[in-house]
Amino acid sequence: MTHQTLPTTPFSGQRPGTSGLRKKVTVFQQPHYLENFVQALFDVLHGNDQPATGLTLVLGGDGRFHNRSAVQTILRMAAARGYARVLVGQGGILSTPAVSAVIRRHGASGGIVLSASHNPGGPDGDFGIKYNSANGGPAPEKLTEAVYARTQTLQHIATSDSADIALDTLGPQRLEDTVVEVIDPVADHAALLRELFDFDAIRALFARGFRLRFDAMWAVGGPYAKAILEGELGAPAGTVVHAEPLEDFGGLHPDPNPAYADDLIAHLIGPDAPDMGAATDGDADRNMVLGRGFLVSPSDSLAVLAAHATQVPGYRAGLAGVARSMPTSTAVDRVAKALGMPCYETPTGWKFFGNLLDAGQVTLCGEESYGTGSSHVREKDGLWAVLFWLNLVAVTGQSVEDLVRGLWREHGRCVYSRHDYDGIATEQAHTLMAELRAQLPTLAGQTFDGHGLSPGRPKTDSAPSGGSEPRAAGSVGAMTIAWADDFAYTDPVDGSLSQQQGVRVVLEDSSRVVFRLSGTGTEGATLRVYLERHEPDASRHDLPAQEALAPLIDLAQALARITHHTGMHTPTVIT
Ligand code: G16
């Protein structure tokens, strides 16, 4: 068992995206590809070739193909780096929110999450790696950019020739001078959730016959959901389906949304359907919640949780504030305004919530991409969201659908949809965005007649900075652009500036179209088009979203010339 210093050469393209470095498994399987990234990370964290003396690292992943082998590689490098202790989930497994919880509860200096989230797994699927800091949250851009820069100059990696750790055996083992402790992946996270929710009330709800179908999508959420829902809360066996984490997620796409959770949606239809449905994604940080025959949009979910938070023990004292990513609907802004609390608008990426949470300025956060969470950890948390909903249903006596309709009645409905165009050639996607950006100075005041844009009366409105106020709803027919910009965010806590975070086009009636390129894909580019329209008229709340948003969909085409640039006439995925 000796240290080894091995020569290496840089790989191009090791820049982390929205949430870590995500590539095809075959890319990660190249000799030294993972090692280079980890070496660069350790060099940035501790100083080039400096030891991590006395520090604790948390390590685990979503169990996808290549997880076990990557865990062993990283353990050897952590030992060579001189970490005092590594806490690794049994079987190499830890959900993303569990990594965050373990880092915080054990005072670790940080953690490594091995996941490509909702992206498909298996030998031809995706893999990923992400670093979370001592607060339990994704590393800020400053750090990920420094890691990327370091990957470009690396000349050697430090590792060890030690034997593999027995990942299935709980308890401490030694790897050189490092103690590797294999931990129960569920225990710390479960303990935290127990502190936040009224488990007695939820237990009583299940005892009354309330039926839930929780679809873990053959991913890492299964063991967590089974332990808590079936093990502690008395939900009948079989409540959690597709519960065993499989290396290829059963060949499915573990993304809980209307496009990929079709099996769950089908089970929630009909008179015998369960009262509530829920699903979590590959690494169990995303969630989807459904009532019987009723889909809850993630933006509405955040708004409902914010509106009723004080009915849940962990939030009884009220919320300091809320935050949403920019493309997320403004439903939560309306709730925050009514409750007199601040609402922040951040760029896409959970890492942007970290400072606000650390500074105590917000308590709940959420994103349109099926992520919701709170200050209990520094990641979005799928099971947390499901327990929050169960707690609300238990104590209010209202169904999932009642709770959402109550939100709409009070604040109007923010009709919302996201259209994804996947697999666009990267260059074409960048051309499309550049063309949009070039139009920005001339868009305010232009009107859209359903076919094309024409100059209208000039507007003086200027785009608000972060934390925009929802504008008054007005006539949809007008279709006059009030303002447009490329979202830039100045972090209110540390003053760091993030630019080019998405093109926003806002109409006079407060409707919006937002365009940005995904930062989580592994093949080509994905254009995301986010559409939102506020509907105050309750008699129109049941209009199908695509119908209610049709004029905005046409406007998006006219603005971005999507078909022209991509050759695609319809989105690949509509959520
Ligand atoms: C990640 C980030 C989220 C982001 C989502 C979509 O989620 O953590 O904050 O909203 O990607 O990002 P993009 O639109 O750039 O693809 P996850 O669940 O994939 O880690």
mmCIF file of C-alpha atoms in Angstrom, residues 115-454:
data_model
loop_
_atom_site.group_PDB
_atom_site.id
_atom_site.type_symbol
_atom_site.label_atom_id
_atom_site.label_comp_id
_atom_site.label_asym_id
_atom_site.label_seq_id
_atom_site.Cartn_x
_atom_site.Cartn_y
_atom_site.Cartn_z
ATOM 1 C CA SER A 115 -24.594 11.588 -10.234
ATOM 2 C CA ALA A 116 -25.899 12.751 -13.554
ATOM 3 C CA SER A 117 -29.223 13.352 -11.835
ATOM 4 C CA HIS A 118 -32.181 12.496 -14.067
ATOM 5 C CA ASN A 119 -30.063 11.664 -17.123
ATOM 6 C CA PRO A 120 -30.311 8.016 -18.227
ATOM 7 C CA GLY A 121 -27.754 5.545 -16.818
ATOM 8 C CA GLY A 122 -26.089 2.310 -17.896
ATOM 9 C CA PRO A 123 -22.918 1.707 -19.922
ATOM 10 C CA ASP A 124 -24.190 3.985 -22.710
ATOM 11 C CA GLY A 125 -25.765 6.480 -20.346
ATOM 12 C CA ASP A 126 -24.422 9.454 -18.444
ATOM 13 C CA PHE A 127 -22.225 9.882 -15.386
ATOM 14 C CA GLY A 128 -21.357 12.925 -13.341
ATOM 15 C CA ILE A 129 -19.389 14.366 -10.455
ATOM 16 C CA LYS A 130 -20.101 17.390 -8.324
ATOM 17 C CA TYR A 131 -18.458 18.927 -5.259
ATOM 18 C CA ASN A 132 -20.469 20.260 -2.346
ATOM 19 C CA SER A 133 -18.858 22.636 0.139
ATOM 20 C CA ALA A 134 -18.884 22.616 3.940
ATOM 21 C CA ASN A 135 -22.357 24.230 4.004
ATOM 22 C CA GLY A 136 -23.634 21.106 2.210
ATOM 23 C CA GLY A 137 -24.371 22.963 -1.014
ATOM 24 C CA PRO A 138 -23.051 22.817 -4.568
ATOM 25 C CA ALA A 139 -19.756 24.627 -4.988
ATOM 26 C CA PRO A 140 -20.123 28.206 -6.224
ATOM 27 C CA GLU A 141 -19.083 29.175 -9.765
ATOM 28 C CA LYS A 142 -15.857 30.752 -8.502
ATOM 29 C CA LEU A 143 -14.699 27.353 -7.276
ATOM 30 C CA THR A 144 -15.911 25.305 -10.251
ATOM 31 C CA GLU A 145 -14.217 27.727 -12.636
ATOM 32 C CA ALA A 146 -10.965 27.409 -10.692
ATOM 33 C CA VAL A 147 -11.235 23.614 -10.877
ATOM 34 C CA TYR A 148 -11.771 23.826 -14.617
ATOM 35 C CA ALA A 149 -8.724 26.070 -15.004
ATOM 36 C CA ARG A 150 -6.647 23.614 -12.983
ATOM 37 C CA THR A 151 -7.749 20.658 -15.159
ATOM 38 C CA GLN A 152 -6.101 22.439 -18.063
ATOM 39 C CA THR A 153 -2.626 22.537 -16.501
ATOM 40 C CA LEU A 154 -2.427 19.218 -14.638
ATOM 41 C CA GLN A 155 0.687 17.138 -15.078
ATOM 42 C CA HIS A 156 0.303 14.449 -12.457
ATOM 43 C CA ILE A 157 -2.188 12.780 -10.168
ATOM 44 C CA ALA A 158 -1.652 11.387 -6.686
ATOM 45 C CA THR A 159 -3.274 8.105 -5.792
ATOM 46 C CA SER A 160 -2.559 4.869 -3.962
ATOM 47 C CA ASP A 161 -2.286 1.227 -4.922
ATOM 48 C CA SER A 162 -4.370 0.082 -1.939
ATOM 49 C CA ALA A 163 -6.971 -2.657 -2.248
ATOM 50 C CA ASP A 164 -10.664 -1.817 -2.646
ATOM 51 C CA ILE A 165 -12.731 -0.886 0.385
ATOM 52 C CA ALA A 166 -15.587 -3.300 1.210
ATOM 53 C CA LEU A 167 -18.425 -0.916 0.385
ATOM 54 C CA ASP A 168 -21.194 -3.154 1.658
ATOM 55 C CA THR A 169 -19.778 -3.559 5.184
ATOM 56 C CA LEU A 170 -20.916 -0.864 7.619
ATOM 57 C CA GLY A 171 -18.284 0.653 9.894
ATOM 58 C CA PRO A 172 -14.730 1.962 9.773
ATOM 59 C CA GLN A 173 -11.951 0.526 7.587
ATOM 60 C CA ARG A 174 -8.453 1.818 6.886
ATOM 61 C CA LEU A 175 -7.041 2.955 3.600
ATOM 62 C CA GLU A 176 -3.450 3.989 4.272
ATOM 63 C CA ASP A 177 -3.767 6.583 7.081
ATOM 64 C CA THR A 178 -7.335 7.486 6.180
ATOM 65 C CA VAL A 179 -10.327 6.083 8.060
ATOM 66 C CA VAL A 180 -13.028 5.154 5.562
ATOM 67 C CA GLU A 181 -16.322 4.805 7.364
ATOM 68 C CA VAL A 182 -19.109 3.072 5.480
ATOM 69 C CA ILE A 183 -22.329 4.663 6.762
ATOM 70 C CA ASP A 184 -26.038 3.877 6.540
ATOM 71 C CA PRO A 185 -27.082 6.129 3.636
ATOM 72 C CA VAL A 186 -30.527 6.815 5.112
ATOM 73 C CA ALA A 187 -29.951 7.469 8.832
ATOM 74 C CA ASP A 188 -28.763 11.108 8.898
ATOM 75 C CA HIS A 189 -31.238 12.297 6.310
ATOM 76 C CA ALA A 190 -34.109 10.495 8.025
ATOM 77 C CA ALA A 191 -33.156 12.022 11.389
ATOM 78 C CA LEU A 192 -33.291 15.481 9.856
ATOM 79 C CA LEU A 193 -36.687 14.914 8.220
ATOM 80 C CA ARG A 194 -38.065 13.626 11.532
ATOM 81 C CA GLU A 195 -37.193 16.994 13.101
ATOM 82 C CA LEU A 196 -39.150 18.945 10.480
ATOM 83 C CA PHE A 197 -42.460 17.170 9.942
ATOM 84 C CA ASP A 198 -45.377 16.013 12.032
ATOM 85 C CA PHE A 199 -44.793 12.283 11.650
ATOM 86 C CA ASP A 200 -47.708 11.506 14.006
ATOM 87 C CA ALA A 201 -50.134 13.415 11.803
ATOM 88 C CA ILE A 202 -48.856 11.690 8.667
ATOM 89 C CA ARG A 203 -49.016 8.320 10.405
ATOM 90 C CA ALA A 204 -52.628 9.013 11.337
ATOM 91 C CA LEU A 205 -53.362 9.996 7.724
ATOM 92 C CA PHE A 206 -52.133 6.628 6.459
ATOM 93 C CA ALA A 207 -53.969 4.871 9.281
ATOM 94 C CA ARG A 208 -57.190 6.484 8.006
ATOM 95 C CA GLY A 209 -56.614 4.741 4.667
ATOM 96 C CA PHE A 210 -54.970 7.547 2.703
ATOM 97 C CA ARG A 211 -53.253 6.013 -0.322
ATOM 98 C CA LEU A 212 -49.990 7.225 -1.850
ATOM 99 C CA ARG A 213 -48.098 5.852 -4.826
ATOM 100 C CA PHE A 214 -44.439 6.861 -4.639
ATOM 101 C CA ASP A 215 -42.444 6.033 -7.756
ATOM 102 C CA ALA A 216 -38.708 5.953 -7.055
ATOM 103 C CA MET A 217 -38.043 5.338 -10.769
ATOM 104 C CA TRP A 218 -35.557 2.496 -10.030
ATOM 105 C CA ALA A 219 -33.250 5.145 -8.602
ATOM 106 C CA VAL A 220 -31.645 6.123 -5.325
ATOM 107 C CA GLY A 221 -34.789 7.567 -3.727
ATOM 108 C CA GLY A 222 -36.201 4.068 -3.182
ATOM 109 C CA PRO A 223 -34.373 3.099 0.025
ATOM 110 C CA TYR A 224 -35.074 6.501 1.594
ATOM 111 C CA ALA A 225 -38.774 6.468 0.714
ATOM 112 C CA LYS A 226 -39.245 2.874 1.827
ATOM 113 C CA ALA A 227 -37.539 3.442 5.177
ATOM 114 C CA ILE A 228 -39.603 6.514 6.014
ATOM 115 C CA LEU A 229 -42.961 6.035 4.313
ATOM 116 C CA GLU A 230 -43.399 2.308 4.784
ATOM 117 C CA GLY A 231 -40.968 1.770 7.662
ATOM 118 C CA GLU A 232 -41.886 4.673 9.932
ATOM 119 C CA LEU A 233 -45.106 6.249 8.760
ATOM 120 C CA GLY A 234 -47.178 3.128 8.292
ATOM 121 C CA ALA A 235 -47.839 3.449 4.565
ATOM 122 C CA PRO A 236 -48.795 -0.023 3.305
ATOM 123 C CA ALA A 237 -46.094 -2.196 1.751
ATOM 124 C CA GLY A 238 -46.030 -1.527 -1.973
ATOM 125 C CA THR A 239 -46.636 2.217 -1.550
ATOM 126 C CA VAL A 240 -43.121 2.798 -2.880
ATOM 127 C CA VAL A 241 -42.745 1.258 -6.325
ATOM 128 C CA HIS A 242 -39.659 0.809 -8.503
ATOM 129 C CA ALA A 243 -37.818 1.109 -5.216
ATOM 130 C CA GLU A 244 -34.598 -0.762 -5.868
ATOM 131 C CA PRO A 245 -31.779 1.438 -7.223
ATOM 132 C CA LEU A 246 -30.680 -0.124 -10.512
ATOM 133 C CA GLU A 247 -27.457 0.754 -12.328
ATOM 134 C CA ASP A 248 -29.382 1.544 -15.519
ATOM 135 C CA PHE A 249 -32.622 2.739 -13.869
ATOM 136 C CA GLY A 250 -34.373 -0.163 -15.581
ATOM 137 C CA GLY A 251 -33.516 1.391 -18.938
ATOM 138 C CA LEU A 252 -35.847 4.302 -18.159
ATOM 139 C CA HIS A 253 -35.298 8.017 -17.836
ATOM 140 C CA PRO A 254 -35.468 8.812 -14.099
ATOM 141 C CA ASP A 255 -36.897 12.283 -14.543
ATOM 142 C CA PRO A 256 -40.118 12.903 -12.622
ATOM 143 C CA ASN A 257 -42.116 15.030 -15.024
ATOM 144 C CA PRO A 258 -45.123 14.521 -17.285
ATOM 145 C CA ALA A 259 -42.894 13.300 -20.122
ATOM 146 C CA TYR A 260 -41.071 10.543 -18.256
ATOM 147 C CA ALA A 261 -43.297 9.663 -15.299
ATOM 148 C CA ASP A 262 -46.101 8.447 -17.571
ATOM 149 C CA ASP A 263 -46.534 5.199 -15.622
ATOM 150 C CA LEU A 264 -47.181 7.105 -12.393
ATOM 151 C CA ILE A 265 -49.540 9.509 -14.120
ATOM 152 C CA ALA A 266 -51.522 6.598 -15.587
ATOM 153 C CA HIS A 267 -51.883 5.100 -12.096
ATOM 154 C CA LEU A 268 -53.317 8.354 -10.747
ATOM 155 C CA ILE A 269 -56.253 8.348 -13.140
ATOM 156 C CA GLY A 270 -59.606 6.735 -12.432
ATOM 157 C CA PRO A 271 -61.918 6.174 -9.453
ATOM 158 C CA ASP A 272 -59.595 3.601 -7.837
ATOM 159 C CA ALA A 273 -56.531 5.793 -8.137
ATOM 160 C CA PRO A 274 -54.559 6.577 -4.970
ATOM 161 C CA ASP A 275 -55.121 9.926 -3.255
ATOM 162 C CA MET A 276 -51.668 11.189 -4.086
ATOM 163 C CA GLY A 277 -48.774 10.343 -6.358
ATOM 164 C CA ALA A 278 -45.138 11.315 -6.074
ATOM 165 C CA ALA A 279 -41.845 10.564 -7.765
ATOM 166 C CA THR A 280 -38.189 11.393 -7.311
ATOM 167 C CA ASP A 281 -35.374 11.401 -9.855
ATOM 168 C CA GLY A 282 -32.026 9.619 -10.297
ATOM 169 C CA ASP A 283 -30.374 11.231 -7.270
ATOM 170 C CA ALA A 284 -33.638 11.932 -5.414
ATOM 171 C CA ASP A 285 -33.345 15.689 -5.265
ATOM 172 C CA ARG A 286 -36.144 16.400 -7.750
ATOM 173 C CA ASN A 287 -39.785 15.653 -6.996
ATOM 174 C CA MET A 288 -43.120 15.533 -8.719
ATOM 175 C CA VAL A 289 -46.404 15.609 -6.793
ATOM 176 C CA LEU A 290 -49.811 14.643 -8.136
ATOM 177 C CA GLY A 291 -53.323 14.542 -6.767
ATOM 178 C CA ARG A 292 -55.856 12.069 -8.092
ATOM 179 C CA GLY A 293 -56.004 12.924 -11.797
ATOM 180 C CA PHE A 294 -54.281 16.221 -11.089
ATOM 181 C CA LEU A 295 -50.695 17.265 -11.858
ATOM 182 C CA VAL A 296 -49.049 19.871 -9.640
ATOM 183 C CA SER A 297 -46.632 22.129 -11.481
ATOM 184 C CA PRO A 298 -43.335 22.615 -9.626
ATOM 185 C CA SER A 299 -43.833 26.367 -9.537
ATOM 186 C CA ASP A 300 -47.274 25.945 -7.954
ATOM 187 C CA SER A 301 -45.842 23.386 -5.554
ATOM 188 C CA LEU A 302 -43.333 25.905 -4.223
ATOM 189 C CA ALA A 303 -46.078 28.520 -3.868
ATOM 190 C CA VAL A 304 -48.404 26.134 -1.970
ATOM 191 C CA LEU A 305 -45.630 25.079 0.418
ATOM 192 C CA ALA A 306 -44.738 28.722 1.049
ATOM 193 C CA ALA A 307 -48.370 29.691 1.628
ATOM 194 C CA HIS A 308 -48.972 26.941 4.228
ATOM 195 C CA ALA A 309 -45.488 26.549 5.704
ATOM 196 C CA THR A 310 -46.428 27.609 9.232
ATOM 197 C CA GLN A 311 -48.679 24.549 9.531
ATOM 198 C CA VAL A 312 -45.582 22.329 9.463
ATOM 199 C CA PRO A 313 -43.514 22.032 12.676
ATOM 200 C CA GLY A 314 -40.131 22.845 11.105
ATOM 201 C CA TYR A 315 -41.467 26.129 9.691
ATOM 202 C CA ARG A 316 -43.886 27.102 12.468
ATOM 203 C CA ALA A 317 -41.942 30.300 13.163
ATOM 204 C CA GLY A 318 -42.513 31.529 9.607
ATOM 205 C CA LEU A 319 -40.278 31.927 6.599
ATOM 206 C CA ALA A 320 -37.452 34.456 6.366
ATOM 207 C CA GLY A 321 -38.086 34.696 2.635
ATOM 208 C CA VAL A 322 -38.376 32.581 -0.487
ATOM 209 C CA ALA A 323 -36.352 32.253 -3.666
ATOM 210 C CA ARG A 324 -37.005 30.849 -7.100
ATOM 211 C CA SER A 325 -34.898 30.493 -10.205
ATOM 212 C CA MET A 326 -35.626 33.108 -12.854
ATOM 213 C CA PRO A 327 -37.529 30.835 -15.283
ATOM 214 C CA THR A 328 -39.735 29.471 -12.468
ATOM 215 C CA SER A 329 -43.234 30.968 -12.507
ATOM 216 C CA THR A 330 -44.068 33.979 -10.385
ATOM 217 C CA ALA A 331 -46.685 32.088 -8.338
ATOM 218 C CA VAL A 332 -44.455 32.166 -5.261
ATOM 219 C CA ASP A 333 -43.805 35.899 -5.748
ATOM 220 C CA ARG A 334 -47.520 36.483 -5.336
ATOM 221 C CA VAL A 335 -47.677 34.429 -2.147
ATOM 222 C CA ALA A 336 -44.606 36.199 -0.763
ATOM 223 C CA LYS A 337 -46.110 39.593 -1.503
ATOM 224 C CA ALA A 338 -49.346 38.672 0.239
ATOM 225 C CA LEU A 339 -47.437 37.402 3.276
ATOM 226 C CA GLY A 340 -45.093 40.407 3.291
ATOM 227 C CA MET A 341 -41.871 38.460 2.887
ATOM 228 C CA PRO A 342 -38.984 38.902 0.464
ATOM 229 C CA CYS A 343 -38.815 36.872 -2.736
ATOM 230 C CA TYR A 344 -35.526 36.507 -4.612
ATOM 231 C CA GLU A 345 -35.057 35.641 -8.262
ATOM 232 C CA THR A 346 -31.810 33.770 -8.992
ATOM 233 C CA PRO A 347 -30.262 32.148 -12.061
ATOM 234 C CA THR A 348 -30.969 28.485 -12.800
ATOM 235 C CA GLY A 349 -28.872 26.213 -10.577
ATOM 236 C CA TRP A 350 -29.360 25.303 -6.940
ATOM 237 C CA LYS A 351 -25.913 26.686 -6.131
ATOM 238 C CA PHE A 352 -27.342 30.202 -6.427
ATOM 239 C CA PHE A 353 -29.605 29.636 -3.406
ATOM 240 C CA GLY A 354 -26.668 28.741 -1.138
ATOM 241 C CA ASN A 355 -25.634 32.208 -0.039
ATOM 242 C CA LEU A 356 -29.224 33.334 0.589
ATOM 243 C CA LEU A 357 -29.842 30.236 2.717
ATOM 244 C CA ASP A 358 -26.549 30.591 4.595
ATOM 245 C CA ALA A 359 -27.287 34.244 5.320
ATOM 246 C CA GLY A 360 -30.736 33.346 6.672
ATOM 247 C CA GLN A 361 -32.451 35.501 4.047
ATOM 248 C CA VAL A 362 -34.622 32.709 2.660
ATOM 249 C CA THR A 363 -36.115 29.522 4.066
ATOM 250 C CA LEU A 364 -37.768 27.886 1.036
ATOM 251 C CA CYS A 365 -36.493 27.709 -2.542
ATOM 252 C CA GLY A 366 -37.709 26.089 -5.710
ATOM 253 C CA GLU A 367 -37.288 25.689 -9.416
ATOM 254 C CA GLU A 368 -39.462 24.867 -12.390
ATOM 255 C CA SER A 369 -37.228 21.847 -13.033
ATOM 256 C CA TYR A 370 -39.039 19.882 -10.308
ATOM 257 C CA GLY A 371 -36.788 20.975 -7.454
ATOM 258 C CA THR A 372 -37.989 22.211 -4.067
ATOM 259 C CA GLY A 373 -36.090 22.522 -0.831
ATOM 260 C CA SER A 374 -35.391 24.531 2.278
ATOM 261 C CA SER A 375 -32.728 25.637 4.706
ATOM 262 C CA HIS A 376 -32.604 22.141 6.284
ATOM 263 C CA VAL A 377 -29.952 21.182 3.689
ATOM 264 C CA ARG A 378 -28.314 23.020 0.778
ATOM 265 C CA GLU A 379 -29.758 20.858 -2.006
ATOM 266 C CA LYS A 380 -33.228 20.390 -3.327
ATOM 267 C CA ASP A 381 -34.824 17.435 -1.603
ATOM 268 C CA GLY A 382 -37.390 15.135 -3.230
ATOM 269 C CA LEU A 383 -38.546 13.191 -0.172
ATOM 270 C CA TRP A 384 -38.662 16.368 1.909
ATOM 271 C CA ALA A 385 -41.121 17.859 -0.605
ATOM 272 C CA VAL A 386 -43.326 14.766 -0.553
ATOM 273 C CA LEU A 387 -43.393 14.757 3.265
ATOM 274 C CA PHE A 388 -44.240 18.468 3.255
ATOM 275 C CA TRP A 389 -47.246 17.772 1.019
ATOM 276 C CA LEU A 390 -48.314 14.796 3.153
ATOM 277 C CA ASN A 391 -48.030 16.929 6.271
ATOM 278 C CA LEU A 392 -50.190 19.641 4.710
ATOM 279 C CA VAL A 393 -52.817 17.168 3.528
ATOM 280 C CA ALA A 394 -52.851 15.584 6.994
ATOM 281 C CA VAL A 395 -53.295 18.797 8.973
ATOM 282 C CA THR A 396 -55.521 20.784 6.600
ATOM 283 C CA GLY A 397 -57.814 17.930 5.595
ATOM 284 C CA GLN A 398 -57.575 19.234 2.020
ATOM 285 C CA SER A 399 -56.610 17.103 -0.962
ATOM 286 C CA VAL A 400 -53.586 17.900 -3.133
ATOM 287 C CA GLU A 401 -55.938 19.351 -5.747
ATOM 288 C CA ASP A 402 -57.826 21.441 -3.143
ATOM 289 C CA LEU A 403 -54.577 22.987 -1.976
ATOM 290 C CA VAL A 404 -53.553 23.996 -5.503
ATOM 291 C CA ARG A 405 -56.995 25.304 -6.390
ATOM 292 C CA GLY A 406 -56.946 27.345 -3.205
ATOM 293 C CA LEU A 407 -53.713 28.956 -4.401
ATOM 294 C CA TRP A 408 -55.258 29.754 -7.786
ATOM 295 C CA ARG A 409 -58.407 31.197 -6.189
ATOM 296 C CA GLU A 410 -56.412 33.538 -4.009
ATOM 297 C CA HIS A 411 -53.635 34.562 -6.361
ATOM 298 C CA GLY A 412 -54.794 33.611 -9.861
ATOM 299 C CA ARG A 413 -53.196 30.792 -11.808
ATOM 300 C CA CYS A 414 -49.743 31.191 -13.312
ATOM 301 C CA VAL A 415 -50.279 28.987 -16.343
ATOM 302 C CA TYR A 416 -46.897 27.559 -17.139
ATOM 303 C CA SER A 417 -45.070 25.258 -19.506
ATOM 304 C CA ARG A 418 -41.521 24.474 -20.599
ATOM 305 C CA HIS A 419 -40.685 23.407 -24.137
ATOM 306 C CA ASP A 420 -37.354 21.630 -24.624
ATOM 307 C CA TYR A 421 -35.639 21.219 -27.973
ATOM 308 C CA ASP A 422 -33.030 18.507 -27.404
ATOM 309 C CA GLY A 423 -30.035 17.481 -29.450
ATOM 310 C CA ILE A 424 -29.507 20.728 -31.350
ATOM 311 C CA ALA A 425 -26.073 21.172 -32.896
ATOM 312 C CA THR A 426 -24.196 23.337 -30.390
ATOM 313 C CA GLU A 427 -23.241 25.956 -32.935
ATOM 314 C CA GLN A 428 -26.835 26.377 -34.127
ATOM 315 C CA ALA A 429 -28.050 26.742 -30.569
ATOM 316 C CA HIS A 430 -25.507 29.472 -29.912
ATOM 317 C CA THR A 431 -26.458 31.235 -33.138
ATOM 318 C CA LEU A 432 -30.116 31.191 -32.077
ATOM 319 C CA MET A 433 -29.265 32.709 -28.708
ATOM 320 C CA ALA A 434 -26.959 35.310 -30.277
ATOM 321 C CA GLU A 435 -29.723 36.346 -32.668
ATOM 322 C CA LEU A 436 -32.140 36.716 -29.758
ATOM 323 C CA ARG A 437 -29.657 38.779 -27.791
ATOM 324 C CA ALA A 438 -29.067 41.033 -30.770
ATOM 325 C CA GLN A 439 -32.782 41.879 -30.846
ATOM 326 C CA LEU A 440 -32.967 42.864 -27.188
ATOM 327 C CA PRO A 441 -32.430 46.622 -27.552
ATOM 328 C CA THR A 442 -35.342 46.953 -29.988
ATOM 329 C CA LEU A 443 -37.966 44.651 -28.484
ATOM 330 C CA ALA A 444 -39.667 46.901 -25.930
ATOM 331 C CA GLY A 445 -42.811 48.383 -27.429
ATOM 332 C CA GLN A 446 -43.056 45.926 -30.316
ATOM 333 C CA THR A 447 -46.405 44.215 -30.801
ATOM 334 C CA PHE A 448 -47.064 40.663 -31.939
ATOM 335 C CA ASP A 449 -50.138 39.975 -34.078
ATOM 336 C CA GLY A 450 -49.849 36.193 -34.063
ATOM 337 C CA HIS A 451 -47.601 36.129 -37.116
ATOM 338 C CA GLY A 452 -44.880 38.712 -36.797
ATOM 339 C CA LEU A 453 -43.563 41.525 -34.686
ATOM 340 C CA SER A 454 -44.024 45.130 -35.598
#
